[in-house]
Short mmCIF file of C-alpha atoms in Angstrom, two decimals:
data_model
loop_
_atom_site.label_atom_id
_atom_site.label_comp_id
_atom_site.label_asym_id
_atom_site.label_seq_id
_atom_site.Cartn_x
_atom_site.Cartn_y
_atom_site.Cartn_z
CA GLY A 1 -33.47 -60.70 -147.21
CA LEU A 2 -30.56 -59.00 -145.42
CA LEU A 3 -28.66 -62.27 -144.97
CA ALA A 4 -28.80 -62.94 -148.70
CA ILE A 5 -27.12 -59.60 -149.37
CA ALA A 6 -24.42 -60.18 -146.76
CA PHE A 7 -23.40 -63.60 -148.13
CA PRO A 8 -23.48 -63.65 -151.92
CA ALA A 9 -23.51 -67.05 -153.57
CA LEU A 10 -20.10 -68.57 -154.06
CA ALA A 11 -19.21 -68.42 -157.72
CA GLU A 12 -17.39 -71.15 -159.57
CA PRO A 13 -13.66 -70.42 -159.72
CA GLN A 14 -12.58 -68.92 -163.02
CA THR A 15 -9.94 -71.07 -164.76
CA MET A 16 -7.35 -69.50 -167.03
CA VAL A 17 -5.29 -71.83 -169.18
CA ILE A 18 -1.91 -70.49 -170.24
CA GLY A 19 0.11 -72.19 -172.94
CA TYR A 20 3.83 -72.90 -172.82
CA LEU A 21 5.59 -73.42 -176.14
CA GLY A 22 9.23 -74.39 -175.93
CA GLU A 23 11.74 -76.32 -177.96
CA GLN A 24 14.29 -78.98 -177.18
CA ARG A 25 17.73 -77.44 -177.35
CA LYS A 26 21.20 -78.81 -177.72
CA LEU A 27 22.95 -78.64 -174.36
CA PRO A 28 25.85 -76.20 -174.12
CA LEU A 29 29.18 -77.56 -173.01
CA PRO A 30 29.64 -77.30 -169.23
CA LEU A 31 32.02 -74.63 -168.00
CA GLY A 32 33.34 -76.84 -165.25
CA PRO A 33 32.92 -80.23 -163.58
CA LEU A 34 30.32 -78.90 -161.12
CA ASP A 35 27.99 -77.47 -163.78
CA GLU A 36 24.70 -79.32 -164.06
CA ALA A 37 22.99 -79.76 -167.40
CA VAL A 38 19.60 -78.03 -167.37
CA THR A 39 17.35 -78.97 -170.27
CA ASP A 40 14.01 -77.51 -169.22
CA ASP A 41 14.66 -74.26 -167.36
CA GLY A 42 11.99 -72.38 -169.34
CA LEU A 43 9.36 -75.01 -168.64
CA GLN A 44 10.25 -75.16 -164.95
CA GLY A 45 10.01 -71.37 -164.77
CA ALA A 46 6.54 -71.47 -166.33
CA ARG A 47 5.45 -74.14 -163.85
CA LEU A 48 6.77 -72.07 -160.97
CA GLY A 49 4.90 -69.02 -162.25
CA ILE A 50 1.63 -70.98 -162.48
CA ALA A 51 2.11 -72.29 -158.94
CA ASP A 52 2.68 -68.74 -157.69
CA ASP A 53 -0.38 -67.45 -159.56
CA ALA A 54 -2.47 -70.29 -158.12
CA GLY A 55 -1.62 -69.14 -154.60
CA THR A 56 -2.91 -65.65 -155.27
CA GLY A 57 -5.80 -66.95 -157.35
CA ARG A 58 -7.26 -68.88 -154.42
CA PHE A 59 -8.12 -65.57 -152.76
CA LEU A 60 -9.64 -64.14 -155.93
CA GLY A 61 -11.61 -67.18 -157.09
CA GLN A 62 -9.23 -67.89 -159.96
CA GLN A 63 -7.47 -71.06 -161.02
CA PHE A 64 -4.54 -71.32 -163.40
CA ARG A 65 -3.47 -74.27 -165.51
CA LEU A 66 -0.45 -74.66 -167.79
CA GLN A 67 -0.83 -76.41 -171.15
CA GLU A 68 2.68 -77.54 -172.09
CA ARG A 69 4.08 -78.20 -175.56
CA VAL A 70 7.79 -78.76 -176.26
CA LEU A 71 8.84 -78.96 -179.91
CA ARG A 72 11.29 -81.58 -181.12
CA PRO A 73 14.37 -80.28 -182.99
CA GLY A 74 13.30 -79.08 -186.43
CA GLU A 75 9.57 -79.28 -185.65
CA ALA A 76 7.52 -76.31 -186.86
CA PRO A 77 5.41 -74.56 -184.20
CA ALA A 78 2.27 -74.19 -186.39
CA GLU A 79 0.66 -77.41 -185.12
CA ALA A 80 1.16 -76.37 -181.49
CA VAL A 81 -0.28 -72.90 -182.16
CA ASN A 82 -3.27 -74.55 -183.86
CA ALA A 83 -3.81 -76.83 -180.84
CA PHE A 84 -3.65 -73.85 -178.46
CA THR A 85 -6.16 -71.95 -180.61
CA ALA A 86 -8.52 -74.95 -180.71
CA ALA A 87 -8.32 -75.18 -176.90
CA GLY A 88 -9.23 -71.49 -176.55
CA ILE A 89 -5.82 -70.53 -175.13
CA SER A 90 -5.09 -66.87 -175.72
CA PHE A 91 -1.91 -66.38 -173.65
CA VAL A 92 1.21 -68.36 -174.56
CA VAL A 93 4.66 -68.18 -173.01
CA ALA A 94 7.04 -68.85 -175.91
CA ASP A 95 10.53 -70.11 -175.07
CA LEU A 96 11.67 -70.23 -178.69
CA ASP A 97 14.59 -68.92 -180.70
CA ALA A 98 13.91 -65.99 -183.05
CA ALA A 99 13.18 -68.07 -186.17
CA GLN A 100 10.75 -70.37 -184.34
CA LEU A 101 9.05 -67.39 -182.67
CA LEU A 102 8.49 -65.73 -186.05
CA GLN A 103 7.03 -68.98 -187.40
CA ALA A 104 4.75 -69.29 -184.37
CA SER A 105 3.52 -65.71 -184.71
CA ALA A 106 2.77 -66.25 -188.43
CA ALA A 107 0.89 -69.53 -187.89
CA PRO A 108 -2.89 -69.56 -188.43
CA GLY A 109 -4.61 -68.75 -185.14
CA ALA A 110 -1.67 -66.81 -183.69
CA GLU A 111 -3.51 -63.54 -184.32
CA GLN A 112 -5.98 -64.63 -181.62
CA MET A 113 -3.34 -65.01 -178.92
CA THR A 114 -0.66 -63.05 -177.13
CA LEU A 115 2.79 -64.60 -177.30
CA PHE A 116 5.16 -63.67 -174.47
#
Protein backbone atom coordinates (compact mmCIF):
# COMPACT_ATOMS: atom_id res chain seq x y z
CA GLY A 1 0.00 0.00 0.00
CA LEU A 2 2.35 2.75 1.19
CA LEU A 3 5.15 1.67 -1.14
CA ALA A 4 2.84 1.96 -4.14
CA ILE A 5 2.13 5.58 -3.25
CA ALA A 6 5.80 6.42 -2.75
CA PHE A 7 6.89 5.04 -6.14
CA PRO A 8 4.34 5.82 -8.83
CA ALA A 9 4.58 3.82 -12.02
CA LEU A 10 7.01 5.19 -14.55
CA ALA A 11 5.07 6.74 -17.39
CA GLU A 12 6.08 6.51 -21.01
CA PRO A 13 8.03 9.59 -22.07
CA GLN A 14 5.92 12.12 -23.92
CA THR A 15 7.28 12.83 -27.42
CA MET A 16 6.78 16.20 -29.06
CA VAL A 17 7.58 16.48 -32.75
CA ILE A 18 8.48 19.95 -33.95
CA GLY A 19 8.63 20.77 -37.64
CA TYR A 20 11.33 22.77 -39.36
CA LEU A 21 10.44 24.37 -42.68
CA GLY A 22 13.26 26.12 -44.47
CA GLU A 23 14.27 26.96 -48.00
CA GLN A 24 17.45 26.66 -49.99
CA ARG A 25 18.89 30.11 -50.47
CA LYS A 26 21.38 31.60 -52.84
CA LEU A 27 24.65 32.15 -51.01
CA PRO A 28 25.68 35.76 -50.45
CA LEU A 29 29.06 36.83 -51.72
CA PRO A 30 31.76 36.45 -49.06
CA LEU A 31 33.02 39.66 -47.47
CA GLY A 32 36.57 38.38 -47.33
CA PRO A 33 38.76 35.35 -48.02
CA LEU A 34 38.23 33.94 -44.51
CA ASP A 35 34.42 33.96 -44.68
CA GLU A 36 32.89 30.50 -44.75
CA ALA A 37 29.76 29.80 -46.75
CA VAL A 38 26.95 28.69 -44.44
CA THR A 39 23.98 27.17 -46.22
CA ASP A 40 21.99 25.67 -43.35
CA ASP A 41 22.34 27.95 -40.33
CA GLY A 42 18.59 27.89 -39.62
CA LEU A 43 18.45 24.11 -39.72
CA GLN A 44 21.53 23.77 -37.53
CA GLY A 45 19.99 26.20 -35.03
CA ALA A 46 16.79 24.12 -34.91
CA ARG A 47 18.82 20.95 -34.35
CA LEU A 48 20.75 22.63 -31.55
CA GLY A 49 17.50 23.78 -29.93
CA ILE A 50 16.07 20.25 -30.06
CA ALA A 51 19.25 18.84 -28.51
CA ASP A 52 19.03 21.41 -25.71
CA ASP A 53 15.34 20.66 -25.12
CA ALA A 54 16.11 16.93 -25.02
CA GLY A 55 18.54 17.50 -22.15
CA THR A 56 15.89 19.21 -20.06
CA GLY A 57 13.19 16.81 -21.24
CA ARG A 58 14.99 13.80 -19.77
CA PHE A 59 14.24 15.14 -16.29
CA LEU A 60 10.60 15.83 -17.12
CA GLY A 61 9.80 12.64 -19.03
CA GLN A 62 9.67 14.42 -22.38
CA GLN A 63 11.33 13.66 -25.68
CA PHE A 64 11.70 16.02 -28.62
CA ARG A 65 12.14 15.18 -32.28
CA LEU A 66 12.68 17.48 -35.25
CA GLN A 67 10.90 16.77 -38.54
CA GLU A 68 12.94 18.60 -41.19
CA ARG A 69 11.78 19.88 -44.57
CA VAL A 70 13.87 22.18 -46.78
CA LEU A 71 12.18 23.59 -49.88
CA ARG A 72 13.96 23.71 -53.22
CA PRO A 73 14.15 27.14 -54.91
CA GLY A 74 10.70 28.04 -56.24
CA GLU A 75 8.95 25.18 -54.43
CA ALA A 76 5.67 26.13 -52.74
CA PRO A 77 5.41 25.30 -49.03
CA ALA A 78 1.83 23.93 -49.19
CA GLU A 79 2.93 20.30 -49.61
CA ALA A 80 5.26 20.53 -46.60
CA VAL A 81 2.52 22.11 -44.47
CA ASN A 82 0.16 19.33 -45.55
CA ALA A 83 2.73 16.68 -44.56
CA PHE A 84 3.24 18.31 -41.15
CA THR A 85 -0.53 18.42 -40.61
CA ALA A 86 -0.90 14.75 -41.59
CA ALA A 87 1.85 13.85 -39.10
CA GLY A 88 0.05 15.72 -36.31
CA ILE A 89 2.76 18.38 -36.00
CA SER A 90 1.38 21.56 -34.50
CA PHE A 91 4.56 23.59 -33.92
CA VAL A 92 6.72 24.55 -36.91
CA VAL A 93 9.86 26.67 -36.98
CA ALA A 94 9.69 28.48 -40.33
CA ASP A 95 12.95 29.79 -41.79
CA LEU A 96 11.30 31.31 -44.85
CA ASP A 97 11.29 34.67 -46.58
CA ALA A 98 8.14 36.79 -46.25
CA ALA A 99 6.43 35.56 -49.43
CA GLN A 100 7.02 31.89 -48.60
CA LEU A 101 5.87 32.42 -45.00
CA LEU A 102 2.61 33.97 -46.20
CA GLN A 103 2.08 31.02 -48.56
CA ALA A 104 2.78 28.56 -45.75
CA SER A 105 0.36 30.29 -43.39
CA ALA A 106 -2.37 30.26 -46.08
CA ALA A 107 -1.90 26.57 -46.95
CA PRO A 108 -4.63 24.10 -45.95
CA GLY A 109 -3.85 22.74 -42.49
CA ALA A 110 -1.79 25.76 -41.39
CA GLU A 111 -4.67 26.93 -39.20
CA GLN A 112 -4.01 23.86 -37.02
CA MET A 113 -0.39 24.79 -36.31
CA THR A 114 1.71 27.56 -34.86
CA LEU A 115 4.40 28.87 -37.20
CA PHE A 116 7.40 30.48 -35.51
